[in-house]
Short mmCIF file of C-alpha atoms in Angstrom, two decimals:
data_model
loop_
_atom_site.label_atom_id
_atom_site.label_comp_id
_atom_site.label_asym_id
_atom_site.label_seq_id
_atom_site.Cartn_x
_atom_site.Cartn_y
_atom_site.Cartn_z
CA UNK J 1 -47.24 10.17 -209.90
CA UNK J 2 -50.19 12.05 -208.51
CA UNK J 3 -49.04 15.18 -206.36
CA UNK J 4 -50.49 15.48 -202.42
CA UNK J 5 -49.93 19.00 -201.00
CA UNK J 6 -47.72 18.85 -197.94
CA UNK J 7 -50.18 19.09 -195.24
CA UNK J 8 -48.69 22.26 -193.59
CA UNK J 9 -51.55 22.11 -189.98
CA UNK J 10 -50.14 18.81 -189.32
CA UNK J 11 -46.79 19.39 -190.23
CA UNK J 12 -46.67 22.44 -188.35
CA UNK J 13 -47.80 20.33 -184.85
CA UNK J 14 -44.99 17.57 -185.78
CA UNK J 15 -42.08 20.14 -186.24
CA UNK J 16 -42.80 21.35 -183.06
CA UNK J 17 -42.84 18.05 -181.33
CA UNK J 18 -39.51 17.80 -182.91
CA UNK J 19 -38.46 21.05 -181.41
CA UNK J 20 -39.57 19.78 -178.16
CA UNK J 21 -37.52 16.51 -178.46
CA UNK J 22 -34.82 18.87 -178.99
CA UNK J 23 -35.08 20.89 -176.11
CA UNK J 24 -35.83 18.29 -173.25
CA UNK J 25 -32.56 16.17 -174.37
CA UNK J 26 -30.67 18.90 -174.59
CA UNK J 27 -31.74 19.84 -171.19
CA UNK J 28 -30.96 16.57 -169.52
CA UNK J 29 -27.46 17.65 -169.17
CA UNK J 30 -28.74 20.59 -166.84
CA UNK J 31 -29.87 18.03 -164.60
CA UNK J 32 -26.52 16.65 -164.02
CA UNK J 33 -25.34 19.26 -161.83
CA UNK J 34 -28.64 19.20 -160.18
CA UNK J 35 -28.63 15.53 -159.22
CA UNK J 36 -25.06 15.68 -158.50
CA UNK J 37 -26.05 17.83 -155.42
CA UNK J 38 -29.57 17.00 -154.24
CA UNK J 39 -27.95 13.26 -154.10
CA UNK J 40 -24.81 13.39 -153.19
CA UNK J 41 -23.37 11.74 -156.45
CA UNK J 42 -19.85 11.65 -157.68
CA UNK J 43 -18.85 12.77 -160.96
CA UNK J 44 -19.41 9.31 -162.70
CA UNK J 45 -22.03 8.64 -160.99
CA UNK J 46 -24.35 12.04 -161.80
CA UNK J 47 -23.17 10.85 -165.91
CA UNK J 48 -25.99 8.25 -165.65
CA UNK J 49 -28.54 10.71 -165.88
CA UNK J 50 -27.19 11.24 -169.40
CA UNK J 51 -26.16 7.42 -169.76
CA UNK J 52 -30.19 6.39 -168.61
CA UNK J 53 -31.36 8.54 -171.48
CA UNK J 54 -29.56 7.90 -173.88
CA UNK J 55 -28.97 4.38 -173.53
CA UNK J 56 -32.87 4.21 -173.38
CA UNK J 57 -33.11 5.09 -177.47
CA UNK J 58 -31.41 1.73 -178.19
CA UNK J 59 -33.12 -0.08 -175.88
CA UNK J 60 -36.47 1.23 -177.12
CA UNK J 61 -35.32 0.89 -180.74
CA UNK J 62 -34.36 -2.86 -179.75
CA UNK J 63 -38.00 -3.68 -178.20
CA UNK J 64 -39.20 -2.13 -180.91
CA UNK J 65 -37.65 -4.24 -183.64
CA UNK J 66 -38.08 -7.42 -181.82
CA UNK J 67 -42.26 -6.69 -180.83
CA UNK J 68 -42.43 -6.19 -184.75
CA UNK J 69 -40.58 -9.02 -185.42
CA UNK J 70 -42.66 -10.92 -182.70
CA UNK J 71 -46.34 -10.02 -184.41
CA UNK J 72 -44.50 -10.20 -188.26
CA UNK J 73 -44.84 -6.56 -188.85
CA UNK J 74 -43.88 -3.27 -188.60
CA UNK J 75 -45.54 -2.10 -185.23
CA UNK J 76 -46.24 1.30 -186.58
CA UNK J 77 -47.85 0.20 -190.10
CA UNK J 78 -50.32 -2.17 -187.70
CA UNK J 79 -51.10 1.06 -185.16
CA UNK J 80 -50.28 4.04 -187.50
CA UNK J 81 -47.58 6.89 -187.24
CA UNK J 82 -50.04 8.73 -185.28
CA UNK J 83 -50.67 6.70 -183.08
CA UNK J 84 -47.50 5.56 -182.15
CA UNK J 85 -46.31 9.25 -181.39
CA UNK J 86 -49.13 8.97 -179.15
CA UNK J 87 -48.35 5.91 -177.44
CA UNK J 88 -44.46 6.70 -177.23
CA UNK J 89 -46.43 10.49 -175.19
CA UNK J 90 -47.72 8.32 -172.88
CA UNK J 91 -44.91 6.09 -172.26
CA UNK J 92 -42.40 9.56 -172.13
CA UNK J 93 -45.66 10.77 -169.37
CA UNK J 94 -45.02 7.60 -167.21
CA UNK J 95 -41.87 8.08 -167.13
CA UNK J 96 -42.39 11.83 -165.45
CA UNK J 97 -45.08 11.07 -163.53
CA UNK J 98 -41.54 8.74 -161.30
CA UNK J 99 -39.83 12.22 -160.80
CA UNK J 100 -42.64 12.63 -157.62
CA UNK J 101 -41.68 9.31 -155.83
CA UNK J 102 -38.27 9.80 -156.39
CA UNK J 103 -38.11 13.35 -155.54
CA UNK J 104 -40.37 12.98 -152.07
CA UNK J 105 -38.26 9.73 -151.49
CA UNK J 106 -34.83 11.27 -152.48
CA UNK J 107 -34.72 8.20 -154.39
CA UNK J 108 -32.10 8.31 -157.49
CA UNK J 109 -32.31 5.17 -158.62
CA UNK J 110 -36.31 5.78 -159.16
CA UNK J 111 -35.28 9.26 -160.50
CA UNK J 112 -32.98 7.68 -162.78
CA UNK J 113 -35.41 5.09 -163.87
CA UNK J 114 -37.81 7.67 -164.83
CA UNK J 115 -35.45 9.21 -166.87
CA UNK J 116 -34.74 5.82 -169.15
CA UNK J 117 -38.75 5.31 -169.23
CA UNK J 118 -39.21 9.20 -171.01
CA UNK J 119 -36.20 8.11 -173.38
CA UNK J 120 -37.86 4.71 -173.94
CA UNK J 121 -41.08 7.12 -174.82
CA UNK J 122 -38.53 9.53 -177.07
CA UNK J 123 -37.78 6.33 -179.52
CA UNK J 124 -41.14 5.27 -180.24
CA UNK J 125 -41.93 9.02 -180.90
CA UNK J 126 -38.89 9.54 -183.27
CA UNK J 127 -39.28 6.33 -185.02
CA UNK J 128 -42.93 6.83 -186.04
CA UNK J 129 -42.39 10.83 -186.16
CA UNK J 130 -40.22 10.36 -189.04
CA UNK J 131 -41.83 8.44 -191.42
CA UNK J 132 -44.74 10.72 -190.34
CA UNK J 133 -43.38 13.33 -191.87
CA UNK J 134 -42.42 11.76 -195.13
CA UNK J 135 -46.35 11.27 -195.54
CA UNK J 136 -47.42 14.46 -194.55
CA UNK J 137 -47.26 15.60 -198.64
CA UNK J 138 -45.74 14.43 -202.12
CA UNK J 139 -43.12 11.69 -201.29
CA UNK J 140 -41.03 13.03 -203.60
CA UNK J 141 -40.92 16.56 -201.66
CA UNK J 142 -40.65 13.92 -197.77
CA UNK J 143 -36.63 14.42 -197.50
CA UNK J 144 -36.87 17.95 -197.62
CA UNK J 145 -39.84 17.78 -194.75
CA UNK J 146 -37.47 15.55 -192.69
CA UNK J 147 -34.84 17.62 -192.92
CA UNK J 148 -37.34 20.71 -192.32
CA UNK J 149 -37.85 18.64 -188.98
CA UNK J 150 -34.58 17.85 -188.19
CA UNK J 151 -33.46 21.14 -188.38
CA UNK J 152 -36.28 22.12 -186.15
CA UNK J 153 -35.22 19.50 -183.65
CA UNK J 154 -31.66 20.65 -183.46
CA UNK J 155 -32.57 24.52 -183.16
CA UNK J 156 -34.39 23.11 -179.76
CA UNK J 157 -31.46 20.74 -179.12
CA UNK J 158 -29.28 24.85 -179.07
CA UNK J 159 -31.40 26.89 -176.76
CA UNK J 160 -32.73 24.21 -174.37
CA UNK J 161 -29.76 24.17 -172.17
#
């Protein structure tokens, strides 16, 4: 078993995208109140903000599984980790760039739909993020990296809200 030094520059960007991940889901429930107001929303009805981000993880875990299924391999082996955190960025930017309509067209239906587009972004980041970070040194040491990571991403999941 040959041993690869953790790679600690790269790691050190990925633990902070974790951190972020954290922080921005944690902050969702902020919005709640927010929407609630600005559209008029009952109780139930300002819980979708929540409900359109969360359910989004399954559904982009879903689409995920089935493309790979679809082309007979794992998406992220074909494109790389890397570049899959990179893709799921630009899906998660999409997604933002729907706040503007829906905010200059008081739209919440648009507002919520950008909100399930980010989360759809959030999957692909966390399913190739992972793995990522099992890689980024000696396999043997990758547990204790994800769980460096996933203790990152819960410290942002405290102090977003």
């Amino acid at each position: 078993m040959s041993h690869q030094p953790t790679r600690w520059a790269q790691f050190g960007v990925l633990i902070t995208v974790f951190f972020f991940w954290g922080f921005v889901a944690a902050s969702n429930d902020i919005l709640i109140p927010v929407f609630k107001k600005a559209f008029n929303l009952s109780q139930s009805q300002s819980q979708l903000v929540a409900v359109a981000f969360y359910v989004a993880y399954t559904v982009g875990s879903l689409i995920y599984f089935g493309i790979s299924k679809w082309v007979g391999q794992d998406l992220l082996n074909k494109i790389g980790y890397k570049n899959g955190i990179c893709v799921g960025l630009l899906i998660s930017a999409l997604g933002t760039l729907l706040f503007y309509p829906a905010a200059n067209n008081s739209s919440f239906p648009l507002m919520l739909s950008g909100l399930f587009i980010v989360g759809l972004g959030f999957a692909l980041q966390q399913i190739a993020a992972n793995p990522l970070a099992i890689v980024m040194g000696n396999p043997a040491t990758g547990a204790q990296r994800l769980t460096m990571a996933g203790g990152v991403n819960n410290f942002g999941t405290t102090i977003g809200p």
